[in-house]
PDB file of C-alpha atoms and ligand atoms in Angstrom:
ATOM      1  CA  MET A   1      59.218 224.791  96.639  1.00  0.00           C
ATOM      2  CA  SER A   2      58.704 227.658  94.202  1.00  0.00           C
ATOM      3  CA  GLN A   3      55.945 227.368  91.573  1.00  0.00           C
ATOM      4  CA  LYS A   4      56.762 226.522  87.954  1.00  0.00           C
ATOM      5  CA  PRO A   5      56.747 229.642  85.718  1.00  0.00           C
ATOM      6  CA  LEU A   6      54.273 230.646  83.040  1.00  0.00           C
ATOM      7  CA  GLY A   7      55.558 230.585  79.451  1.00  0.00           C
ATOM      8  CA  LEU A   8      54.514 233.615  77.411  1.00  0.00           C
ATOM      9  CA  ILE A   9      55.021 233.766  73.644  1.00  0.00           C
ATOM     10  CA  CYS A  10      54.604 236.701  71.268  1.00  0.00           C
ATOM     11  CA  ALA A  11      55.439 236.535  67.569  1.00  0.00           C
ATOM     12  CA  ILE A  12      56.709 240.058  66.876  1.00  0.00           C
ATOM     13  CA  PRO A  13      58.225 243.022  68.784  1.00  0.00           C
ATOM     14  CA  ASN A  14      55.010 245.084  68.495  1.00  0.00           C
ATOM     15  CA  GLU A  15      53.214 242.393  70.515  1.00  0.00           C
ATOM     16  CA  ILE A  16      55.885 241.815  73.182  1.00  0.00           C
ATOM     17  CA  GLN A  17      56.475 245.530  73.836  1.00  0.00           C
ATOM     18  CA  HIS A  18      53.036 245.884  75.462  1.00  0.00           C
ATOM     19  CA  PHE A  19      54.270 243.963  78.512  1.00  0.00           C
ATOM     20  CA  GLY A  20      56.889 246.733  78.927  1.00  0.00           C
ATOM     21  CA  SER A  21      57.393 247.858  82.496  1.00  0.00           C
ATOM     22  CA  ALA A  22      54.946 245.225  83.867  1.00  0.00           C
ATOM     23  CA  PHE A  23      57.657 242.622  83.139  1.00  0.00           C
ATOM     24  CA  GLU A  24      60.579 242.707  85.559  1.00  0.00           C
ATOM     25  CA  LYS A  25      63.455 240.795  83.958  1.00  0.00           C
ATOM     26  CA  THR A  26      65.818 238.826  86.211  1.00  0.00           C
ATOM     27  CA  SER A  27      67.847 236.893  83.600  1.00  0.00           C
ATOM     28  CA  GLU A  28      68.111 236.033  79.933  1.00  0.00           C
ATOM     29  CA  LYS A  29      69.025 232.801  78.157  1.00  0.00           C
ATOM     30  CA  GLN A  30      69.730 232.261  74.437  1.00  0.00           C
ATOM     31  CA  ILE A  31      68.673 228.909  72.966  1.00  0.00           C
ATOM     32  CA  ALA A  32      68.548 228.038  69.249  1.00  0.00           C
ATOM     33  CA  GLY A  33      68.666 231.728  68.343  1.00  0.00           C
ATOM     34  CA  PHE A  34      65.708 232.678  70.580  1.00  0.00           C
ATOM     35  CA  SER A  35      66.058 234.972  73.634  1.00  0.00           C
ATOM     36  CA  PHE A  36      64.147 233.698  76.664  1.00  0.00           C
ATOM     37  CA  PHE A  37      63.593 236.405  79.301  1.00  0.00           C
ATOM     38  CA  GLN A  38      63.051 235.070  82.820  1.00  0.00           C
ATOM     39  CA  GLY A  39      61.381 237.323  85.349  1.00  0.00           C
ATOM     40  CA  ARG A  40      58.037 238.382  86.795  1.00  0.00           C
ATOM     41  CA  LEU A  41      55.011 239.680  84.939  1.00  0.00           C
ATOM     42  CA  ASP A  42      52.824 241.605  87.378  1.00  0.00           C
ATOM     43  CA  GLY A  43      54.624 239.650  90.113  1.00  0.00           C
ATOM     44  CA  VAL A  44      54.054 236.187  88.539  1.00  0.00           C
ATOM     45  CA  GLU A  45      57.117 234.088  87.529  1.00  0.00           C
ATOM     46  CA  THR A  46      57.136 234.132  83.723  1.00  0.00           C
ATOM     47  CA  VAL A  47      59.459 233.227  80.844  1.00  0.00           C
ATOM     48  CA  LEU A  48      58.844 235.588  77.921  1.00  0.00           C
ATOM     49  CA  VAL A  49      59.971 234.877  74.355  1.00  0.00           C
ATOM     50  CA  GLU A  50      59.573 236.463  70.928  1.00  0.00           C
ATOM     51  CA  ALA A  51      59.154 233.513  68.549  1.00  0.00           C
ATOM     52  CA  GLY A  52      58.925 235.208  65.160  1.00  0.00           C
ATOM     53  CA  MET A  53      56.040 234.313  62.892  1.00  0.00           C
ATOM     54  CA  GLY A  54      54.751 230.922  61.803  1.00  0.00           C
ATOM     55  CA  LYS A  55      53.966 227.465  63.117  1.00  0.00           C
ATOM     56  CA  VAL A  56      57.490 226.040  63.238  1.00  0.00           C
ATOM     57  CA  ASN A  57      58.857 228.945  65.292  1.00  0.00           C
ATOM     58  CA  ALA A  58      55.875 228.603  67.622  1.00  0.00           C
ATOM     59  CA  ALA A  59      56.364 224.843  68.015  1.00  0.00           C
ATOM     60  CA  VAL A  60      60.098 225.212  68.744  1.00  0.00           C
ATOM     61  CA  VAL A  61      59.675 227.852  71.457  1.00  0.00           C
ATOM     62  CA  THR A  62      56.740 226.000  73.047  1.00  0.00           C
ATOM     63  CA  THR A  63      58.870 222.848  73.279  1.00  0.00           C
ATOM     64  CA  LEU A  64      61.748 224.823  74.785  1.00  0.00           C
ATOM     65  CA  LEU A  65      59.493 226.615  77.306  1.00  0.00           C
ATOM     66  CA  ILE A  66      58.235 223.245  78.559  1.00  0.00           C
ATOM     67  CA  GLU A  67      61.471 221.220  78.325  1.00  0.00           C
ATOM     68  CA  GLN A  68      64.031 223.824  79.407  1.00  0.00           C
ATOM     69  CA  PHE A  69      62.015 226.112  81.668  1.00  0.00           C
ATOM     70  CA  ASN A  70      59.432 223.655  83.017  1.00  0.00           C
ATOM     71  CA  CYS A  71      56.567 226.074  82.269  1.00  0.00           C
ATOM     72  CA  ARG A  72      53.213 225.056  83.768  1.00  0.00           C
ATOM     73  CA  VAL A  73      51.027 226.893  81.205  1.00  0.00           C
ATOM     74  CA  VAL A  74      51.865 228.240  77.738  1.00  0.00           C
ATOM     75  CA  LEU A  75      50.299 231.561  76.751  1.00  0.00           C
ATOM     76  CA  PHE A  76      50.255 233.554  73.539  1.00  0.00           C
ATOM     77  CA  SER A  77      49.412 237.243  73.276  1.00  0.00           C
ATOM     78  CA  GLY A  78      49.165 239.023  69.940  1.00  0.00           C
ATOM     79  CA  VAL A  79      47.088 240.010  66.938  1.00  0.00           C
ATOM     80  CA  ALA A  80      45.013 238.107  64.378  1.00  0.00           C
ATOM     81  CA  GLY A  81      42.860 238.722  61.337  1.00  0.00           C
ATOM     82  CA  GLY A  82      39.104 238.725  61.948  1.00  0.00           C
ATOM     83  CA  VAL A  83      37.187 236.003  60.118  1.00  0.00           C
ATOM     84  CA  ASP A  84      33.733 236.197  61.717  1.00  0.00           C
ATOM     85  CA  PRO A  85      31.720 239.088  60.200  1.00  0.00           C
ATOM     86  CA  ASN A  86      30.267 239.916  63.652  1.00  0.00           C
ATOM     87  CA  LEU A  87      33.692 240.961  64.960  1.00  0.00           C
ATOM     88  CA  GLY A  88      35.690 244.079  64.169  1.00  0.00           C
ATOM     89  CA  VAL A  89      39.205 245.475  64.498  1.00  0.00           C
ATOM     90  CA  GLY A  90      40.177 245.735  68.175  1.00  0.00           C
ATOM     91  CA  ASP A  91      37.920 242.919  69.439  1.00  0.00           C
ATOM     92  CA  VAL A  92      39.674 240.241  71.510  1.00  0.00           C
ATOM     93  CA  ILE A  93      39.269 236.461  71.250  1.00  0.00           C
ATOM     94  CA  ILE A  94      40.349 233.760  73.687  1.00  0.00           C
ATOM     95  CA  GLY A  95      40.762 230.461  71.813  1.00  0.00           C
ATOM     96  CA  THR A  96      38.578 227.569  72.944  1.00  0.00           C
ATOM     97  CA  LYS A  97      39.613 225.421  69.941  1.00  0.00           C
ATOM     98  CA  LEU A  98      42.681 225.888  67.757  1.00  0.00           C
ATOM     99  CA  ILE A  99      42.637 224.428  64.223  1.00  0.00           C
ATOM    100  CA  GLN A 100      45.531 224.223  61.749  1.00  0.00           C
ATOM    101  CA  HIS A 101      43.566 225.233  58.665  1.00  0.00           C
ATOM    102  CA  ASP A 102      46.462 224.607  56.266  1.00  0.00           C
ATOM    103  CA  TYR A 103      47.104 220.929  57.079  1.00  0.00           C
ATOM    104  CA  GLY A 104      45.276 218.398  54.904  1.00  0.00           C
ATOM    105  CA  MET A 105      44.780 217.039  51.432  1.00  0.00           C
ATOM    106  CA  ILE A 106      44.189 218.804  48.127  1.00  0.00           C
ATOM    107  CA  VAL A 107      41.155 217.363  46.349  1.00  0.00           C
ATOM    108  CA  SER A 108      39.820 218.952  43.124  1.00  0.00           C
ATOM    109  CA  ASP A 109      42.267 221.822  43.619  1.00  0.00           C
ATOM    110  CA  LYS A 110      40.828 222.559  47.069  1.00  0.00           C
ATOM    111  CA  LEU A 111      42.236 221.919  50.524  1.00  0.00           C
ATOM    112  CA  ARG A 112      40.356 219.593  52.864  1.00  0.00           C
ATOM    113  CA  THR A 113      41.598 220.383  56.337  1.00  0.00           C
ATOM    114  CA  TYR A 114      42.729 217.323  58.323  1.00  0.00           C
ATOM    115  CA  GLN A 115      44.052 216.978  61.841  1.00  0.00           C
ATOM    116  CA  PRO A 116      47.889 217.374  61.768  1.00  0.00           C
ATOM    117  CA  GLY A 117      49.602 214.034  61.367  1.00  0.00           C
ATOM    118  CA  HIS A 118      46.578 212.349  59.825  1.00  0.00           C
ATOM    119  CA  LEU A 119      47.117 210.185  56.724  1.00  0.00           C
ATOM    120  CA  PRO A 120      45.594 211.337  53.410  1.00  0.00           C
ATOM    121  CA  ILE A 121      43.150 208.404  53.601  1.00  0.00           C
ATOM    122  CA  HIS A 122      40.171 207.583  55.851  1.00  0.00           C
ATOM    123  CA  LEU A 123      38.438 210.933  56.228  1.00  0.00           C
ATOM    124  CA  PRO A 124      39.783 212.347  59.449  1.00  0.00           C
ATOM    125  CA  THR A 125      36.680 214.152  60.517  1.00  0.00           C
ATOM    126  CA  GLU A 126      36.052 212.858  64.026  1.00  0.00           C
ATOM    127  CA  LYS A 127      38.508 215.270  65.577  1.00  0.00           C
ATOM    128  CA  LEU A 128      39.625 218.587  64.164  1.00  0.00           C
ATOM    129  CA  GLY A 129      41.670 220.992  66.217  1.00  0.00           C
ATOM    130  CA  TYR A 130      42.960 221.176  69.770  1.00  0.00           C
ATOM    131  CA  ASP A 131      40.617 222.001  72.639  1.00  0.00           C
ATOM    132  CA  ALA A 132      41.668 224.421  75.345  1.00  0.00           C
ATOM    133  CA  ASP A 133      40.860 223.556  78.969  1.00  0.00           C
ATOM    134  CA  VAL A 134      37.181 224.605  79.143  1.00  0.00           C
ATOM    135  CA  ILE A 135      37.081 224.873  82.929  1.00  0.00           C
ATOM    136  CA  LEU A 136      40.065 227.208  82.899  1.00  0.00           C
ATOM    137  CA  ILE A 137      38.677 229.293  80.001  1.00  0.00           C
ATOM    138  CA  ASP A 138      35.306 229.641  81.801  1.00  0.00           C
ATOM    139  CA  LYS A 139      37.097 230.872  84.905  1.00  0.00           C
ATOM    140  CA  LEU A 140      39.013 233.437  82.826  1.00  0.00           C
ATOM    141  CA  LEU A 141      35.844 234.627  81.056  1.00  0.00           C
ATOM    142  CA  GLN A 142      34.125 235.120  84.418  1.00  0.00           C
ATOM    143  CA  GLU A 143      37.045 237.214  85.599  1.00  0.00           C
ATOM    144  CA  LEU A 144      36.795 239.291  82.413  1.00  0.00           C
ATOM    145  CA  GLU A 145      33.084 240.061  82.852  1.00  0.00           C
ATOM    146  CA  GLY A 146      32.774 243.824  83.116  1.00  0.00           C
ATOM    147  CA  PHE A 147      36.459 244.348  82.251  1.00  0.00           C
ATOM    148  CA  ASP A 148      36.688 247.293  79.866  1.00  0.00           C
ATOM    149  CA  LEU A 149      39.512 247.688  77.386  1.00  0.00           C
ATOM    150  CA  PRO A 150      40.368 251.157  76.023  1.00  0.00           C
ATOM    151  CA  MET A 151      37.943 252.356  73.331  1.00  0.00           C
ATOM    152  CA  ILE A 152      38.741 251.442  69.722  1.00  0.00           C
ATOM    153  CA  SER A 153      39.476 254.575  67.658  1.00  0.00           C
ATOM    154  CA  ALA A 154      36.898 255.637  65.049  1.00  0.00           C
ATOM    155  CA  GLU A 155      39.390 254.873  62.262  1.00  0.00           C
ATOM    156  CA  ALA A 156      40.065 251.313  63.463  1.00  0.00           C
ATOM    157  CA  ALA A 157      36.360 250.736  64.154  1.00  0.00           C
ATOM    158  CA  GLY A 158      35.551 251.928  60.609  1.00  0.00           C
ATOM    159  CA  GLY A 159      32.907 254.349  61.919  1.00  0.00           C
ATOM    160  CA  GLU A 160      32.355 255.505  65.458  1.00  0.00           C
ATOM    161  CA  SER A 161      34.737 254.798  68.303  1.00  0.00           C
ATOM    162  CA  ARG A 162      33.464 251.807  70.298  1.00  0.00           C
ATOM    163  CA  LYS A 163      34.206 249.469  73.193  1.00  0.00           C
ATOM    164  CA  PRO A 164      36.102 246.295  72.193  1.00  0.00           C
ATOM    165  CA  VAL A 165      34.244 243.001  72.620  1.00  0.00           C
ATOM    166  CA  ILE A 166      36.038 240.258  74.565  1.00  0.00           C
ATOM    167  CA  THR A 167      34.825 236.832  73.453  1.00  0.00           C
ATOM    168  CA  SER A 168      35.916 233.211  73.037  1.00  0.00           C
ATOM    169  CA  GLY A 169      35.759 230.650  70.230  1.00  0.00           C
ATOM    170  CA  THR A 170      37.644 228.832  67.504  1.00  0.00           C
ATOM    171  CA  ILE A 171      40.892 230.326  66.217  1.00  0.00           C
ATOM    172  CA  LEU A 172      42.402 229.137  62.928  1.00  0.00           C
ATOM    173  CA  THR A 173      46.152 228.862  62.336  1.00  0.00           C
ATOM    174  CA  GLY A 174      48.172 228.518  59.133  1.00  0.00           C
ATOM    175  CA  ASP A 175      51.496 229.521  57.626  1.00  0.00           C
ATOM    176  CA  GLN A 176      49.776 232.169  55.514  1.00  0.00           C
ATOM    177  CA  PHE A 177      48.824 235.786  56.120  1.00  0.00           C
ATOM    178  CA  ILE A 178      45.230 235.950  54.850  1.00  0.00           C
ATOM    179  CA  GLY A 179      44.451 238.923  52.624  1.00  0.00           C
ATOM    180  CA  CYS A 180      41.480 237.695  50.599  1.00  0.00           C
ATOM    181  CA  THR A 181      37.764 237.934  51.411  1.00  0.00           C
ATOM    182  CA  VAL A 182      36.973 234.703  49.510  1.00  0.00           C
ATOM    183  CA  ALA A 183      39.519 232.724  51.565  1.00  0.00           C
ATOM    184  CA  ARG A 184      38.421 234.469  54.771  1.00  0.00           C
ATOM    185  CA  ASP A 185      34.724 233.658  54.231  1.00  0.00           C
ATOM    186  CA  ARG A 186      35.553 230.040  53.344  1.00  0.00           C
ATOM    187  CA  LEU A 187      37.584 229.694  56.566  1.00  0.00           C
ATOM    188  CA  CYS A 188      34.672 231.107  58.555  1.00  0.00           C
ATOM    189  CA  ASN A 189      31.997 228.972  56.886  1.00  0.00           C
ATOM    190  CA  GLU A 190      33.902 225.686  56.650  1.00  0.00           C
ATOM    191  CA  LEU A 191      35.800 225.720  59.928  1.00  0.00           C
ATOM    192  CA  GLY A 192      33.705 228.085  62.031  1.00  0.00           C
ATOM    193  CA  GLY A 193      36.637 230.278  63.022  1.00  0.00           C
ATOM    194  CA  LEU A 194      36.397 233.695  64.636  1.00  0.00           C
ATOM    195  CA  ALA A 195      39.970 234.707  63.794  1.00  0.00           C
ATOM    196  CA  VAL A 196      42.964 233.576  61.777  1.00  0.00           C
ATOM    197  CA  GLU A 197      46.614 233.760  62.790  1.00  0.00           C
ATOM    198  CA  MET A 198      49.908 231.946  62.271  1.00  0.00           C
ATOM    199  CA  GLU A 199      50.991 230.310  65.553  1.00  0.00           C
ATOM    200  CA  GLY A 200      48.215 229.340  67.970  1.00  0.00           C
ATOM    201  CA  ALA A 201      47.359 225.790  66.874  1.00  0.00           C
ATOM    202  CA  ALA A 202      51.055 224.850  66.651  1.00  0.00           C
ATOM    203  CA  ILE A 203      51.445 225.912  70.303  1.00  0.00           C
ATOM    204  CA  ALA A 204      48.305 223.906  71.110  1.00  0.00           C
ATOM    205  CA  GLN A 205      49.614 220.793  69.327  1.00  0.00           C
ATOM    206  CA  VAL A 206      52.869 220.810  71.309  1.00  0.00           C
ATOM    207  CA  ALA A 207      51.122 221.672  74.585  1.00  0.00           C
ATOM    208  CA  GLU A 208      48.695 218.774  74.080  1.00  0.00           C
ATOM    209  CA  HIS A 209      51.628 216.350  73.629  1.00  0.00           C
ATOM    210  CA  TYR A 210      53.023 217.488  76.982  1.00  0.00           C
ATOM    211  CA  LYS A 211      49.604 217.718  78.675  1.00  0.00           C
ATOM    212  CA  VAL A 212      50.296 221.351  79.539  1.00  0.00           C
ATOM    213  CA  PRO A 213      47.385 223.840  79.292  1.00  0.00           C
ATOM    214  CA  PHE A 214      47.557 226.578  76.663  1.00  0.00           C
ATOM    215  CA  ILE A 215      45.806 229.942  76.410  1.00  0.00           C
ATOM    216  CA  ILE A 216      45.788 231.848  73.118  1.00  0.00           C
ATOM    217  CA  ILE A 217      44.640 235.489  73.268  1.00  0.00           C
ATOM    218  CA  ARG A 218      44.313 237.480  70.061  1.00  0.00           C
ATOM    219  CA  SER A 219      43.127 241.018  69.316  1.00  0.00           C
ATOM    220  CA  LEU A 220      42.040 241.745  65.751  1.00  0.00           C
ATOM    221  CA  SER A 221      44.430 243.991  63.825  1.00  0.00           C
ATOM    222  CA  ASP A 222      42.596 243.550  60.501  1.00  0.00           C
ATOM    223  CA  LEU A 223      39.721 241.643  58.919  1.00  0.00           C
ATOM    224  CA  ALA A 224      41.803 239.328  56.660  1.00  0.00           C
ATOM    225  CA  GLY A 225      40.317 240.821  53.461  1.00  0.00           C
ATOM    226  CA  GLU A 226      42.030 242.677  50.614  1.00  0.00           C
ATOM    227  CA  GLU A 227      42.910 245.625  52.912  1.00  0.00           C
ATOM    228  CA  SER A 228      44.439 243.363  55.574  1.00  0.00           C
ATOM    229  CA  THR A 229      48.095 244.310  55.071  1.00  0.00           C
ATOM    230  CA  MET A 230      47.286 248.052  55.125  1.00  0.00           C
ATOM    231  CA  ASP A 231      45.066 247.637  58.205  1.00  0.00           C
ATOM    232  CA  PHE A 232      47.658 245.432  59.916  1.00  0.00           C
ATOM    233  CA  ILE A 233      50.255 248.202  59.514  1.00  0.00           C
ATOM    234  CA  LYS A 234      47.815 250.974  60.526  1.00  0.00           C
ATOM    235  CA  PHE A 235      46.213 249.262  63.547  1.00  0.00           C
ATOM    236  CA  LEU A 236      48.922 246.927  64.905  1.00  0.00           C
ATOM    237  CA  GLU A 237      50.108 249.425  67.531  1.00  0.00           C
ATOM    238  CA  GLU A 238      46.607 250.247  68.734  1.00  0.00           C
ATOM    239  CA  THR A 239      45.258 246.690  68.798  1.00  0.00           C
ATOM    240  CA  ALA A 240      48.138 244.495  70.054  1.00  0.00           C
ATOM    241  CA  GLY A 241      47.793 246.105  73.488  1.00  0.00           C
ATOM    242  CA  GLY A 242      44.267 244.691  73.908  1.00  0.00           C
ATOM    243  CA  ALA A 243      45.443 241.080  74.050  1.00  0.00           C
ATOM    244  CA  ALA A 244      48.237 242.050  76.472  1.00  0.00           C
ATOM    245  CA  LEU A 245      45.782 243.845  78.815  1.00  0.00           C
ATOM    246  CA  VAL A 246      43.432 240.840  78.811  1.00  0.00           C
ATOM    247  CA  LEU A 247      46.331 238.503  79.595  1.00  0.00           C
ATOM    248  CA  ARG A 248      47.523 240.725  82.454  1.00  0.00           C
ATOM    249  CA  ARG A 249      43.996 240.809  83.868  1.00  0.00           C
ATOM    250  CA  ILE A 250      43.796 236.989  84.107  1.00  0.00           C
ATOM    251  CA  ILE A 251      47.426 236.138  84.930  1.00  0.00           C
ATOM    252  CA  ARG A 252      46.790 235.641  88.653  1.00  0.00           C
ATOM    253  CA  LEU A 253      44.257 232.891  87.932  1.00  0.00           C
ATOM    254  CA  LEU A 254      46.763 230.690  86.060  1.00  0.00           C
TER     255      LEU A 254
HETATM  256  N1  ADE B 301      47.705 238.068  61.952  1.00  0.00           N
HETATM  257  C1  ADE B 301      47.146 239.299  61.887  1.00  0.00           C
HETATM  258  N2  ADE B 301      46.392 239.437  60.780  1.00  0.00           N
HETATM  259  C2  ADE B 301      46.457 238.251  60.120  1.00  0.00           C
HETATM  260  C3  ADE B 301      45.919 237.781  58.907  1.00  0.00           C
HETATM  261  N3  ADE B 301      45.144 238.569  58.152  1.00  0.00           N
HETATM  262  N4  ADE B 301      46.224 236.509  58.518  1.00  0.00           N
HETATM  263  C4  ADE B 301      47.019 235.732  59.285  1.00  0.00           C
HETATM  264  N5  ADE B 301      47.580 236.139  60.431  1.00  0.00           N
HETATM  265  C5  ADE B 301      47.295 237.380  60.855  1.00  0.00           C
END
């Protein structure tokens, strides 16, 4: 019996294009306005889909990958805004915990983040976010030890060209592009995130329902401050490839 395929999601064309010639397409299926490409990525059966941005798009395609294509793991490859001051543009993060930072209750004009689905009563603090499979993530991190990505350009690094860091930690998700240092620092301090993006924790929520593992890989295109839209435009091409290269390096372990 052949193995179930991997499901691979990107949000935008600039992210998906980095799989280019490594993805050998065998067929294509349209469902609910999304194009699902079936084929092999570096020889591994994979269904590839461009979801568009945001949590709802991500949740719909994750559900379809599992229900319609019987995917055994759901992966995301793309960019994020950096939230942790120790990380810079071009660094890559593998999510160990995915938190929906925009779900919760407004108290005194401020959002208290709750776990999705939780009532606005009884402080829902025992569990926040969705945990990735730690054993699997550890295995992937071991495989990535000594793996060098292409150098980050001096312009993207904001100084001298440097080697990208590959690390793991909490990734925050919300239906907002963050372009504000105050919001970014609050997200880092209150939720302990390394990066912020717009799909990962929605994928994790659906995957958890189905008991299917998820892997979210993000390279930093910007630092989510006031210059984030300019940096996103300037560095998207250069940085989105980092997440794709990391994913291709670990694909045989999934
Ligand atoms: N994806 C890339 N940069 C981002 C940012 N600053 N906020 C949210 N999602 C992002």
